[in-house]
GROMACS .gro file of C-alpha atoms in nm:
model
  214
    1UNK     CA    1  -1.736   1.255   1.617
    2UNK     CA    2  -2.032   0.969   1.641
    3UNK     CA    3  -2.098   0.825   1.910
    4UNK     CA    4  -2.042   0.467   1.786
    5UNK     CA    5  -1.640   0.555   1.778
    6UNK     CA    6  -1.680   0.608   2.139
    7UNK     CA    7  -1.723   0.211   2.182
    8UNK     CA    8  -1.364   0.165   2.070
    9UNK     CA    9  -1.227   0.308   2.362
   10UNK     CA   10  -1.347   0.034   2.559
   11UNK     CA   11  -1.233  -0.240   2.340
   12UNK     CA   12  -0.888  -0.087   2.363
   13UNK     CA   13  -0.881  -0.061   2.717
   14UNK     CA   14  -1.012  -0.443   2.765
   15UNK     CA   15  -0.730  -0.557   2.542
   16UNK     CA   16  -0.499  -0.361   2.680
   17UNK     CA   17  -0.422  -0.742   2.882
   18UNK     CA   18  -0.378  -1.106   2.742
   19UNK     CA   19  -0.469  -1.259   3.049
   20UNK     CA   20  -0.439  -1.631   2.843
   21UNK     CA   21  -0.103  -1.512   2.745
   22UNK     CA   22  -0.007  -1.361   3.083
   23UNK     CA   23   0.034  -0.982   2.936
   24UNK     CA   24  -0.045  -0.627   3.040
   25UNK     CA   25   0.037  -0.361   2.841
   26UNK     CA   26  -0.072  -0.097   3.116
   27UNK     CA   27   0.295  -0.078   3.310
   28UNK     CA   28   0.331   0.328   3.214
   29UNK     CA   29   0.170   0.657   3.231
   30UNK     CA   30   0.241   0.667   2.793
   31UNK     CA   31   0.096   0.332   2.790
   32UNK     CA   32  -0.225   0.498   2.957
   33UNK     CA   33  -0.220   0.841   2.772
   34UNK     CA   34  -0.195   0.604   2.429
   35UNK     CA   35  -0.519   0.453   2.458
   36UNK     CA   36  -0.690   0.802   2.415
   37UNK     CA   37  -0.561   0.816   2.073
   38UNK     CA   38  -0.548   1.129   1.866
   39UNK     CA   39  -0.840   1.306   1.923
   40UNK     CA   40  -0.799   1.302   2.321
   41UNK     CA   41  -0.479   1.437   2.360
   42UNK     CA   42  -0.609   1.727   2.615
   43UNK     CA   43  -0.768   1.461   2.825
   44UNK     CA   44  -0.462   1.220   2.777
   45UNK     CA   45  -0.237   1.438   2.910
   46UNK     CA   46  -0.408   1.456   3.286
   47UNK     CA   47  -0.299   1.107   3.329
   48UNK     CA   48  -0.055   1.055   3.589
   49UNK     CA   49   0.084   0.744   3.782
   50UNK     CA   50  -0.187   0.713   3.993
   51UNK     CA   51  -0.384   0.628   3.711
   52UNK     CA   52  -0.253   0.314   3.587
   53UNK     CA   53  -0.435   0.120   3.892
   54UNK     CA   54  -0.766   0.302   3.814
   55UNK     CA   55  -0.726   0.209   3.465
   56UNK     CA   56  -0.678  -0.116   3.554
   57UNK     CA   57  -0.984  -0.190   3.763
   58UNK     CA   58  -1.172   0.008   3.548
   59UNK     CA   59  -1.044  -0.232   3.258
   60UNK     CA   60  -1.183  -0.532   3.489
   61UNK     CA   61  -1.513  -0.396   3.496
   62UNK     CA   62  -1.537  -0.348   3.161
   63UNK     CA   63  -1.428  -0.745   3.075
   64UNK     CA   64  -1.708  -0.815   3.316
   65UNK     CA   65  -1.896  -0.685   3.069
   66UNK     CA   66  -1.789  -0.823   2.767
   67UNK     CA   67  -1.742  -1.175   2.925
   68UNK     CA   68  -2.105  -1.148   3.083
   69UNK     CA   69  -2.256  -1.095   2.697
   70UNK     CA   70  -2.042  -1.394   2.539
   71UNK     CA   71  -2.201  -1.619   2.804
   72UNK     CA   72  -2.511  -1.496   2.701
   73UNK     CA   73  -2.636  -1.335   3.060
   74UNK     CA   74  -2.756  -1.022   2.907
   75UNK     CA   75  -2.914  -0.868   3.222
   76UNK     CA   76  -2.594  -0.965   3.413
   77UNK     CA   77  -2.389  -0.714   3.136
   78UNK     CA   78  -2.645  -0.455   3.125
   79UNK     CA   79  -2.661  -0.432   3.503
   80UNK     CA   80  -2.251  -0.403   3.484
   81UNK     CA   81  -2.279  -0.136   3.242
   82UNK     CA   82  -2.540   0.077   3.427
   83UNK     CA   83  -2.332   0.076   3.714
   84UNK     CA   84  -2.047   0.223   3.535
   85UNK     CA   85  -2.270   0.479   3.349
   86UNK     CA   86  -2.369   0.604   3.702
   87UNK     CA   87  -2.043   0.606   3.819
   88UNK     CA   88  -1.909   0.814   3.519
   89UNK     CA   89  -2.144   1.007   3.358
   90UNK     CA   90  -2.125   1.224   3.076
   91UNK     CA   91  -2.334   1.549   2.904
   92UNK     CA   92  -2.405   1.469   2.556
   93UNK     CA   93  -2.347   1.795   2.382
   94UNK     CA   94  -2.387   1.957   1.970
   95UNK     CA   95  -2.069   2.029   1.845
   96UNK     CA   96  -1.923   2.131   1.500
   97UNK     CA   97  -1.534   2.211   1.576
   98UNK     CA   98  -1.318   2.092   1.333
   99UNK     CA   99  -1.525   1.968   1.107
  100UNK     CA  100  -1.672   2.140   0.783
  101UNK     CA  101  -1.880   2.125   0.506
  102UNK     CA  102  -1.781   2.200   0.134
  103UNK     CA  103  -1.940   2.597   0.182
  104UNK     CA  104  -1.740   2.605   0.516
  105UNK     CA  105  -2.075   2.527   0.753
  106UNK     CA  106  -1.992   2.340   1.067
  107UNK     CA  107  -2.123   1.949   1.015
  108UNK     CA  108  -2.312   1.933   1.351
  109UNK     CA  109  -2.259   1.602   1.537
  110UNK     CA  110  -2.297   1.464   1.892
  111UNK     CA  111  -2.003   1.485   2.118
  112UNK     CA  112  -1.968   1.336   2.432
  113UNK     CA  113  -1.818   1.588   2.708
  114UNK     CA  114  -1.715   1.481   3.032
  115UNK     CA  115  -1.650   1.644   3.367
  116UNK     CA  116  -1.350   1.431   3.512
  117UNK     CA  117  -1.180   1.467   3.813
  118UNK     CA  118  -0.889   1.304   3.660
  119UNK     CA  119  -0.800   1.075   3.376
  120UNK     CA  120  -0.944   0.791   3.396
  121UNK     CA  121  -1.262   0.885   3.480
  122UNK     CA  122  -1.307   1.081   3.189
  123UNK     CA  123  -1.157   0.768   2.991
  124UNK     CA  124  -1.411   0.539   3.189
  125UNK     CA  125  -1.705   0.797   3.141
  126UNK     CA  126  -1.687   0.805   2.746
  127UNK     CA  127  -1.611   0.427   2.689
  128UNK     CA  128  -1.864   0.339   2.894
  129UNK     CA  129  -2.106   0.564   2.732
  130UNK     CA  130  -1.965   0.460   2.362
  131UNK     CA  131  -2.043   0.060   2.480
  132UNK     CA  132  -2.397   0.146   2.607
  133UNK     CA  133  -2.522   0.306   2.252
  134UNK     CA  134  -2.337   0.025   2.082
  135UNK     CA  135  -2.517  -0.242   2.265
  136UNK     CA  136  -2.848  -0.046   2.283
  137UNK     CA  137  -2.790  -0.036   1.880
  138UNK     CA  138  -2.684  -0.381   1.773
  139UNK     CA  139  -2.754  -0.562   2.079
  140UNK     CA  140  -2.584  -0.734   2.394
  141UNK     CA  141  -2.473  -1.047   2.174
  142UNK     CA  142  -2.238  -0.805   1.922
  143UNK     CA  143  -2.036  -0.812   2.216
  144UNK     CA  144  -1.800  -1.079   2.218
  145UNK     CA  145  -1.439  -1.251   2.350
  146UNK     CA  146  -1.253  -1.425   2.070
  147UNK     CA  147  -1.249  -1.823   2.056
  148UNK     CA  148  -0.930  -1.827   1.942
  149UNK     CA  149  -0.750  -1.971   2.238
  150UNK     CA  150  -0.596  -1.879   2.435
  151UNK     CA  151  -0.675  -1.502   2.300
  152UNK     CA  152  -1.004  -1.386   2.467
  153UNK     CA  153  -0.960  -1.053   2.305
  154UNK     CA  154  -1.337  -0.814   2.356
  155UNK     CA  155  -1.487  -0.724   2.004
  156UNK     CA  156  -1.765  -0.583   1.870
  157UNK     CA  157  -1.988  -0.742   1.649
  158UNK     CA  158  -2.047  -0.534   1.304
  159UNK     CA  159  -2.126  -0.793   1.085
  160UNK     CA  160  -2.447  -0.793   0.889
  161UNK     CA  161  -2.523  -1.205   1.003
  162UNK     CA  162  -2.426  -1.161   1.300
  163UNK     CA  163  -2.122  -1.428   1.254
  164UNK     CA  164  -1.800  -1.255   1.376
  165UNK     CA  165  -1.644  -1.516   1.614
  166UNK     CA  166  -1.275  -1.394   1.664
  167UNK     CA  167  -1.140  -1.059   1.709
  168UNK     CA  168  -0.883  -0.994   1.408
  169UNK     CA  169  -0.805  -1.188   1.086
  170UNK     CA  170  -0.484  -1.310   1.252
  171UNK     CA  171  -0.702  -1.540   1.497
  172UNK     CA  172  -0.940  -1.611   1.249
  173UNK     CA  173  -0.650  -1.780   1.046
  174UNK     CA  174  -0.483  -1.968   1.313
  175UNK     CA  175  -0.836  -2.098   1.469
  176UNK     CA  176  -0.917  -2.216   1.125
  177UNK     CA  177  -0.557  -2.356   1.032
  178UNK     CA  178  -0.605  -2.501   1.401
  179UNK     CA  179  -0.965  -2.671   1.309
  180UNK     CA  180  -0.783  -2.805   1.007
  181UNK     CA  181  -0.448  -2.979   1.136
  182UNK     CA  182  -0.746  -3.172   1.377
  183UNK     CA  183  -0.963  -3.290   1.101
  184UNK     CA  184  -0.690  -3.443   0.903
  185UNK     CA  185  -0.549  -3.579   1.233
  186UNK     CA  186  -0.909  -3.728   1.265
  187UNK     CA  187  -0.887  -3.834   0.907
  188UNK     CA  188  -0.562  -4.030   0.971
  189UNK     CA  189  -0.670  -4.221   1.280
  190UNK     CA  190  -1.005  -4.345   1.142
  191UNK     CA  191  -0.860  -4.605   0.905
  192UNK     CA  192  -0.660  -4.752   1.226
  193UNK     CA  193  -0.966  -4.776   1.383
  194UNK     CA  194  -1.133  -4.927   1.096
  195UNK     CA  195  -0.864  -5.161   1.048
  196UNK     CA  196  -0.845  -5.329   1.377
  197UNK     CA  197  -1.230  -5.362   1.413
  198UNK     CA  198  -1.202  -5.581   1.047
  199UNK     CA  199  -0.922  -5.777   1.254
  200UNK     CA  200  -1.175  -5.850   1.577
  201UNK     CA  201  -1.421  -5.914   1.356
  202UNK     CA  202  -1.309  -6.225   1.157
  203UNK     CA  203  -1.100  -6.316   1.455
  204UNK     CA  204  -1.433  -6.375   1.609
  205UNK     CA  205  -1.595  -6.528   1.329
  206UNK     CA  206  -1.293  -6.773   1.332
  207UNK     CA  207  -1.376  -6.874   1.688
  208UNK     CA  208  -1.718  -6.899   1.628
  209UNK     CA  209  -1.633  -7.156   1.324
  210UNK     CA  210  -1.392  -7.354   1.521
  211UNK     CA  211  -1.661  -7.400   1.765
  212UNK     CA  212  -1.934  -7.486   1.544
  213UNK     CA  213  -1.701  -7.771   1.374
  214UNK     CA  214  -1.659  -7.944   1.755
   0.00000   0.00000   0.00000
């Protein structure tokens, strides 16, 4: 597994809540054990009810982050990262399980392997760990919070010009559809405008006539 997929898991877990939209999906121990996905199921299983609140301020933290970054404060994020790398560190580790090459060799990768003393720490542990080589790779300002109000999803940044704005397709389309409804609203308006400032002007160049002529 590469250590870049390990990023994910913190995007997941920040948009895990629509705070513009007044939504959590964390109200379950499934809901929690989900966000490990496939390849955690060992680890997803420790969760229990106690949990959900760790997740949760862990989730916080990790917004902190993200919303630190789209503000631009990049020591502010970094700082917020390191504390949760301290607080849940991993051992990287050389592992080949699972995965094989044509001649049946193991294809030797990095794996992250934590030591938790329950689930969320080793969910906190490896998404923080994922974020730090993503930022440390592409830098503090691929992490961002969608502008399509009010979405504020996290994202991360893998576009070559460094352009990514919003965090699916979906809220690219609306934010653009959005953009256009104002333009043409702009559009309509301006000949209004236009029209009464014609009106004042020979109103006033009447006046100034009739005055000239006494």
């Amino acid at each position: 597994m590469e250590l870049a997929y390990y990023s994910d898991y913190a995007v997941r877990l920040v948009n895990s809540e629509e705070p513009g939209r007044g939504k959590d999906a964390l109200t379950s121990v499934e809901a929690v054990r989900d966000l490990f996905g496939g390849n955690q199921q060992q680890a997803a299983r420790r969760a229990t009810d106690a949990d959900l609140t760790r997740f949760r301020s862990v989730r916080t933290r990790l917004r902190a982050i993200f919303e630190a970054a789209d503000k631009g404060e990049e020591t502010l994020a970094v700082d917020l990262l390191n504390s949760l790398l301290l607080e849940f560190p991993v051992s990287p580790q050389i592992s080949g399980h699972d995965h094989r090459d044509e001649d049946g060799r193991p294809l030797w990768h990095m794996h992250l392997a934590d030591h938790p003393s329950n689930a969320t720490a080793g969910y906190a542990a490896i998404a923080a760990m994922g974020l730090a080589f993503h930022l440390t790779e592409y830098g503090v300002d691929r992490l961002g919070l969608c502008e399509a109000a009010p979405c504020r999803n996290a994202y991360l940044d893998t576009s070559t010009n460094r352009s990514r704005r919003y965090c699916s397709d979906r809220c690219a389309t609306r934010a653009n559809v959005a953009a256009y409804r104002a333009r043409k609203r702009q559009e309509a308006e301006r000949p209004e405008r236009s029209d009464d400032s014609t009106g004042l002007a020979a109103e006033s160049a009447q006046r100034t006539s009739a005055s000239g002529e006494r």
